[in-house]
Amino acid sequence: MSEIAENSDRQSKGSLTVVGLGPGEAHWLTPAAQAAIEAATDLVGYDPYLARIPAREGQTRHGSDNRVEIERAGHALRLASAGRTVAVVSGGDPGVFAMAAAVFEALEAGNPAWRDIAITVEPGITAMLAAAARTGAPLGGDFCAISLSDNLKPWEVITTRLKAALAADFVICLYNPISKARPWQLGEALALAATQRSPETPVIFARAVGRPDEALRILPLTEAVEAAGTADMATLVMIGASTTRLIAREGQRPYVYTPRSVTKSPCVTSQGRT
C-alpha cells in the first residue's frame, strides 16, 4: 500500500464506505454497494476481493494480504482524510467477521481528525445466508455464528461459546473452520457437537457458494466429524439444531429447514402469523 502524505489529515475530508461484495455471484451485490464501488476514487481490500471488481479508468486499487486488516483500515482512513472517496471491500457482509469492525477499530485508536470522516457501511449477503438459501431454510429458527479462527481470540473462548450455543440448541454457523495452520479445530468443534446433538443432526458443508467451484454437502453429524478435514477456509459449516429437519427428494439433495416453532408440529403456527 502506498504512503499518504503526513499532512493529509489537514486537507479536505473525503469519505469511506465499507462494502460487502456478497459471496460470489454478481447479482448478489446490492445496488447500494455497486454504487459505492463505482463512485470510489480508491478501492482498498484483500487482493482476491479486489480481483472480483472490474477495473475502471481513474480508479486506484490498494491491495494487500489477508492478515493486515488494521493496517488496511488505517490506510483507507488516511486516503479518505486526504479527500479521496474510498471503498473498502469485503467478501460477504463487511460487518460479519470482516472489514467494518477493523475500520472502526482503527478509527477509535487512530488520529482524532479521522472521526470527522463520513463513514458508511453497505451490507452484503454473508456466507451463512447464501448457504441457507441454497439448502432450504436451516436458519428458520434461532441461530448464531461463531468464527473458529483463534488468531484474535483464544481457543478456550471459542469452545466456551460453542458449548453455550450447543446447550441453547441454536443452529450454529461456523466461519473460518479450518486452515493449514490449524487443521484440527473443526474436527474438535464437531466432536464437541456430537456430545450434545443427535448423530443424525444435519450438518451442511457449503464451500464457495456462488462461485464456479461451489460445493454443497449435507451429512449426518457422525459423518461430518469424519469429514472435517475436507473443509477449508472457503467453507461455511452449519450444524443443525435438534429441531432441524430434512425433506427427502428422489435423486436430489434434500431440503434442510428448521421450523419456526419449537413447541408445535410443522405447519401449525400461532394464529397463522408468519
Coordinates of C-alpha atoms in Angstrom, one line a residue:
M1 CA 0.0 0.0 0.0
S2 CA 1.3 3.4 -0.9
E3 CA 2.2 6.0 1.7
I4 CA -0.1 9.0 2.3
A5 CA 1.5 12.4 3.0
E6 CA 1.7 13.3 6.7
N7 CA -0.4 16.5 6.2
S8 CA -3.3 14.6 4.7
D9 CA -5.4 15.0 7.8
R10 CA -5.3 18.7 7.4
Q11 CA -6.8 18.5 3.9
S12 CA -10.4 18.4 2.9
K13 CA -12.2 15.3 4.2
G14 CA -13.3 12.6 1.8
S15 CA -15.5 9.7 2.6
L16 CA -15.2 6.0 3.3
T17 CA -17.7 3.3 2.5
V18 CA -17.2 -0.3 3.7
V19 CA -18.7 -2.5 1.0
G20 CA -19.9 -6.2 1.2
L21 CA -19.4 -7.9 -2.2
G22 CA -21.6 -10.9 -1.2
P23 CA -20.4 -14.5 -1.5
G24 CA -19.6 -14.6 -5.2
E25 CA -22.3 -14.1 -7.8
A26 CA -22.5 -10.6 -9.3
H27 CA -26.3 -10.4 -9.0
W28 CA -25.9 -10.8 -5.2
L29 CA -24.1 -7.5 -5.0
T30 CA -26.6 -4.9 -3.8
P31 CA -27.3 -1.8 -5.9
A32 CA -26.1 0.4 -3.0
A33 CA -22.8 -1.5 -2.8
Q34 CA -22.3 -1.3 -6.5
A35 CA -22.9 2.5 -6.5
A36 CA -20.3 2.9 -3.8
I37 CA -17.8 1.0 -5.8
E38 CA -18.5 3.0 -8.9
A39 CA -18.2 6.3 -7.1
A40 CA -14.9 5.5 -5.4
T41 CA -11.7 7.0 -6.4
D42 CA -9.8 4.4 -4.4
L43 CA -10.6 0.7 -3.7
V44 CA -8.9 -0.8 -0.7
G45 CA -9.1 -4.6 0.1
Y46 CA -7.7 -8.1 0.1
D47 CA -6.3 -8.8 -3.3
P48 CA -8.7 -11.7 -4.2
Y49 CA -11.7 -9.5 -3.4
L50 CA -10.4 -6.6 -5.5
A51 CA -9.9 -9.0 -8.4
R52 CA -13.7 -9.6 -8.4
I53 CA -14.3 -5.9 -9.3
P54 CA -13.8 -4.9 -13.0
A55 CA -11.1 -2.4 -13.4
R56 CA -12.1 1.2 -14.2
E57 CA -10.0 4.0 -15.6
G58 CA -9.2 6.7 -13.0
Q59 CA -9.8 4.4 -10.0
T60 CA -6.8 3.4 -7.9
R61 CA -6.5 0.0 -6.2
H62 CA -4.7 -0.7 -2.9
G63 CA -4.5 -4.4 -2.5
S64 CA -2.9 -6.3 0.5
D65 CA -2.6 -9.7 2.2
N66 CA -5.4 -11.2 4.3
R67 CA -3.7 -10.7 7.7
V68 CA -3.3 -6.9 7.7
E69 CA -6.8 -5.7 8.4
I70 CA -6.0 -2.9 10.8
E71 CA -3.2 -1.6 8.6
R72 CA -5.5 -1.8 5.6
A73 CA -8.2 0.1 7.5
G74 CA -5.7 2.8 8.6
H75 CA -4.6 3.2 5.0
A76 CA -8.2 3.7 3.9
L77 CA -8.8 6.3 6.6
R78 CA -5.7 8.2 5.6
L79 CA -6.9 8.2 2.0
A80 CA -10.3 9.5 3.0
S81 CA -8.7 12.1 5.2
A82 CA -6.7 13.3 2.2
G83 CA -10.0 14.0 0.4
R84 CA -10.4 10.7 -1.5
T85 CA -13.7 8.8 -2.0
V86 CA -12.7 5.4 -0.6
A87 CA -14.4 2.0 -0.8
V88 CA -13.1 -0.7 1.5
V89 CA -14.2 -4.1 0.1
S90 CA -15.0 -7.3 1.9
G91 CA -16.4 -10.6 0.8
G92 CA -19.9 -11.4 2.1
D93 CA -21.1 -8.9 4.6
P94 CA -18.4 -6.4 5.8
G95 CA -19.9 -6.4 9.4
V96 CA -19.6 -10.2 9.9
F97 CA -16.0 -11.1 10.9
A98 CA -14.8 -8.6 8.3
M99 CA -13.5 -5.2 7.5
A100 CA -16.2 -2.9 9.0
A101 CA -15.1 -3.7 12.6
A102 CA -11.4 -3.3 11.5
V103 CA -12.2 0.2 10.2
F104 CA -13.9 1.3 13.4
E105 CA -11.1 -0.2 15.5
A106 CA -8.6 1.8 13.5
L107 CA -10.8 4.8 13.8
E108 CA -11.0 4.6 17.6
A109 CA -7.3 4.1 18.0
G110 CA -6.1 6.5 15.3
N111 CA -5.8 10.2 14.5
P112 CA -8.7 12.1 16.2
A113 CA -9.2 14.0 12.9
W114 CA -10.4 10.8 11.3
R115 CA -13.6 11.0 13.3
D116 CA -14.9 13.7 11.0
I117 CA -14.7 11.4 8.0
A118 CA -18.1 10.3 6.7
I119 CA -18.2 6.5 7.1
T120 CA -20.9 4.3 5.7
V121 CA -21.3 0.5 5.8
E122 CA -23.1 -1.1 2.9
P123 CA -24.3 -4.6 3.8
G124 CA -23.8 -7.7 1.7
I125 CA -25.0 -11.3 1.7
T126 CA -22.9 -13.2 4.1
A127 CA -21.9 -16.9 3.7
M128 CA -24.4 -18.3 6.1
L129 CA -27.3 -16.6 4.3
A130 CA -26.1 -17.8 0.9
A131 CA -25.6 -21.4 2.2
A132 CA -29.0 -21.3 3.9
A133 CA -30.7 -20.2 0.7
R134 CA -29.0 -22.9 -1.3
T135 CA -30.2 -25.7 1.0
G136 CA -33.6 -24.6 2.1
A137 CA -34.3 -22.7 5.3
P138 CA -32.0 -24.1 8.0
L139 CA -31.9 -20.7 9.8
G140 CA -35.7 -20.6 10.2
G141 CA -35.4 -20.8 13.9
D142 CA -32.8 -19.2 16.3
F143 CA -29.2 -19.4 15.2
C144 CA -25.8 -18.0 15.9
A145 CA -22.4 -17.5 14.1
I146 CA -19.0 -18.4 15.6
S147 CA -15.6 -18.0 14.0
L148 CA -13.3 -20.9 14.7
S149 CA -10.2 -18.8 14.0
D150 CA -8.1 -18.3 17.1
N151 CA -6.0 -15.5 15.5
L152 CA -7.9 -12.9 17.5
K153 CA -9.3 -14.9 20.5
P154 CA -8.1 -17.9 22.5
W155 CA -9.4 -21.4 21.6
E156 CA -10.7 -21.6 25.1
V157 CA -13.1 -18.7 24.4
I158 CA -14.3 -20.4 21.2
T159 CA -15.0 -23.7 22.9
T160 CA -16.8 -21.8 25.8
R161 CA -19.1 -20.1 23.3
L162 CA -19.6 -23.2 21.3
K163 CA -20.7 -25.2 24.4
A164 CA -23.1 -22.4 25.3
A165 CA -24.6 -22.3 21.8
L166 CA -25.0 -26.1 21.8
A167 CA -26.6 -26.1 25.2
A168 CA -29.0 -23.4 24.0
D169 CA -29.9 -25.5 20.9
F170 CA -29.1 -22.9 18.3
V171 CA -28.3 -23.7 14.7
I172 CA -24.6 -22.9 14.6
C173 CA -22.8 -21.4 11.6
L174 CA -19.1 -21.9 11.8
Y175 CA -16.9 -19.4 9.9
N176 CA -13.2 -19.8 9.2
P177 CA -13.5 -23.5 10.1
I178 CA -10.0 -24.8 9.1
S179 CA -6.7 -23.6 7.7
K180 CA -3.2 -25.1 7.1
A181 CA -2.1 -23.6 10.4
R182 CA -5.0 -25.1 12.4
P183 CA -6.3 -28.2 10.6
W184 CA -7.7 -29.8 13.8
Q185 CA -10.1 -27.2 15.1
L186 CA -13.2 -28.1 13.0
G187 CA -12.9 -31.7 14.0
E188 CA -12.7 -30.8 17.6
A189 CA -15.7 -28.5 17.3
L190 CA -17.8 -31.1 15.6
A191 CA -16.7 -33.8 18.1
L192 CA -17.9 -31.5 20.8
A193 CA -21.2 -31.0 19.0
A194 CA -21.6 -34.8 18.8
T195 CA -21.6 -35.0 22.6
Q196 CA -24.7 -32.8 22.7
R197 CA -26.5 -33.4 19.4
S198 CA -28.1 -36.5 18.0
P199 CA -25.9 -38.5 15.5
E200 CA -28.5 -37.8 12.7
T201 CA -28.3 -34.0 13.2
P202 CA -27.8 -32.4 9.7
V203 CA -24.5 -30.7 9.1
I204 CA -24.1 -28.5 6.0
F205 CA -20.7 -28.1 4.4
A206 CA -21.1 -25.2 2.0
R207 CA -18.0 -24.3 0.1
A208 CA -17.5 -21.2 -2.2
V209 CA -21.3 -20.7 -2.6
G210 CA -21.9 -18.5 -5.6
R211 CA -18.6 -19.3 -7.3
P212 CA -17.7 -21.7 -10.1
D213 CA -16.2 -24.2 -7.6
E214 CA -19.2 -24.2 -5.3
A215 CA -19.8 -27.5 -3.5
L216 CA -22.5 -28.4 -1.0
R217 CA -22.8 -31.5 1.2
I218 CA -25.4 -32.4 3.8
L219 CA -24.1 -35.0 6.2
P220 CA -25.3 -36.5 9.5
L221 CA -23.2 -35.3 12.4
T222 CA -21.4 -38.6 12.8
E223 CA -20.2 -38.5 9.2
A224 CA -19.4 -34.7 9.5
V225 CA -16.9 -35.4 12.3
E226 CA -15.1 -37.8 10.0
A227 CA -15.3 -35.3 7.1
A228 CA -13.9 -32.3 9.0
G229 CA -10.6 -32.5 7.2
T230 CA -12.2 -31.9 3.8
A231 CA -13.2 -28.4 4.7
D232 CA -11.1 -25.3 4.1
M233 CA -11.3 -21.5 4.7
A234 CA -13.8 -21.1 1.8
T235 CA -16.2 -23.5 3.6
L236 CA -19.2 -22.5 5.8
V237 CA -20.2 -25.3 8.2
M238 CA -23.7 -25.2 9.6
I239 CA -24.7 -27.5 12.5
G240 CA -28.4 -28.1 12.8
A241 CA -30.4 -27.7 15.9
S242 CA -32.4 -30.6 17.5
T243 CA -35.4 -29.4 15.5
T244 CA -33.7 -29.1 12.1
R245 CA -35.3 -31.4 9.6
L246 CA -34.6 -32.9 6.2
I247 CA -37.2 -33.2 3.4
A248 CA -36.0 -36.1 1.2
R249 CA -36.2 -35.8 -2.6
E250 CA -35.8 -38.6 -5.1
G251 CA -32.5 -38.4 -6.8
Q252 CA -31.8 -34.9 -5.5
R253 CA -30.2 -33.3 -2.5
P254 CA -32.7 -33.0 0.4
Y255 CA -34.1 -29.7 1.6
V256 CA -33.0 -28.7 5.1
Y257 CA -35.1 -26.4 7.3
T258 CA -35.6 -25.5 10.9
P259 CA -39.2 -25.0 11.9
R260 CA -40.1 -21.6 13.4
S261 CA -41.7 -23.2 16.4
V262 CA -40.1 -25.5 18.9
T263 CA -43.4 -26.5 20.5
K264 CA -45.8 -27.1 17.6
S265 CA -45.8 -29.6 14.8
P266 CA -44.7 -28.4 11.4
C267 CA -47.3 -26.3 9.6
V268 CA -49.0 -25.3 12.9
T269 CA -48.3 -21.6 13.6
S270 CA -49.6 -19.3 16.2
Q271 CA -52.8 -17.7 14.8
G272 CA -51.5 -18.1 11.3
R273 CA -48.8 -15.4 11.8
T274 CA -45.5 -15.8 10.0

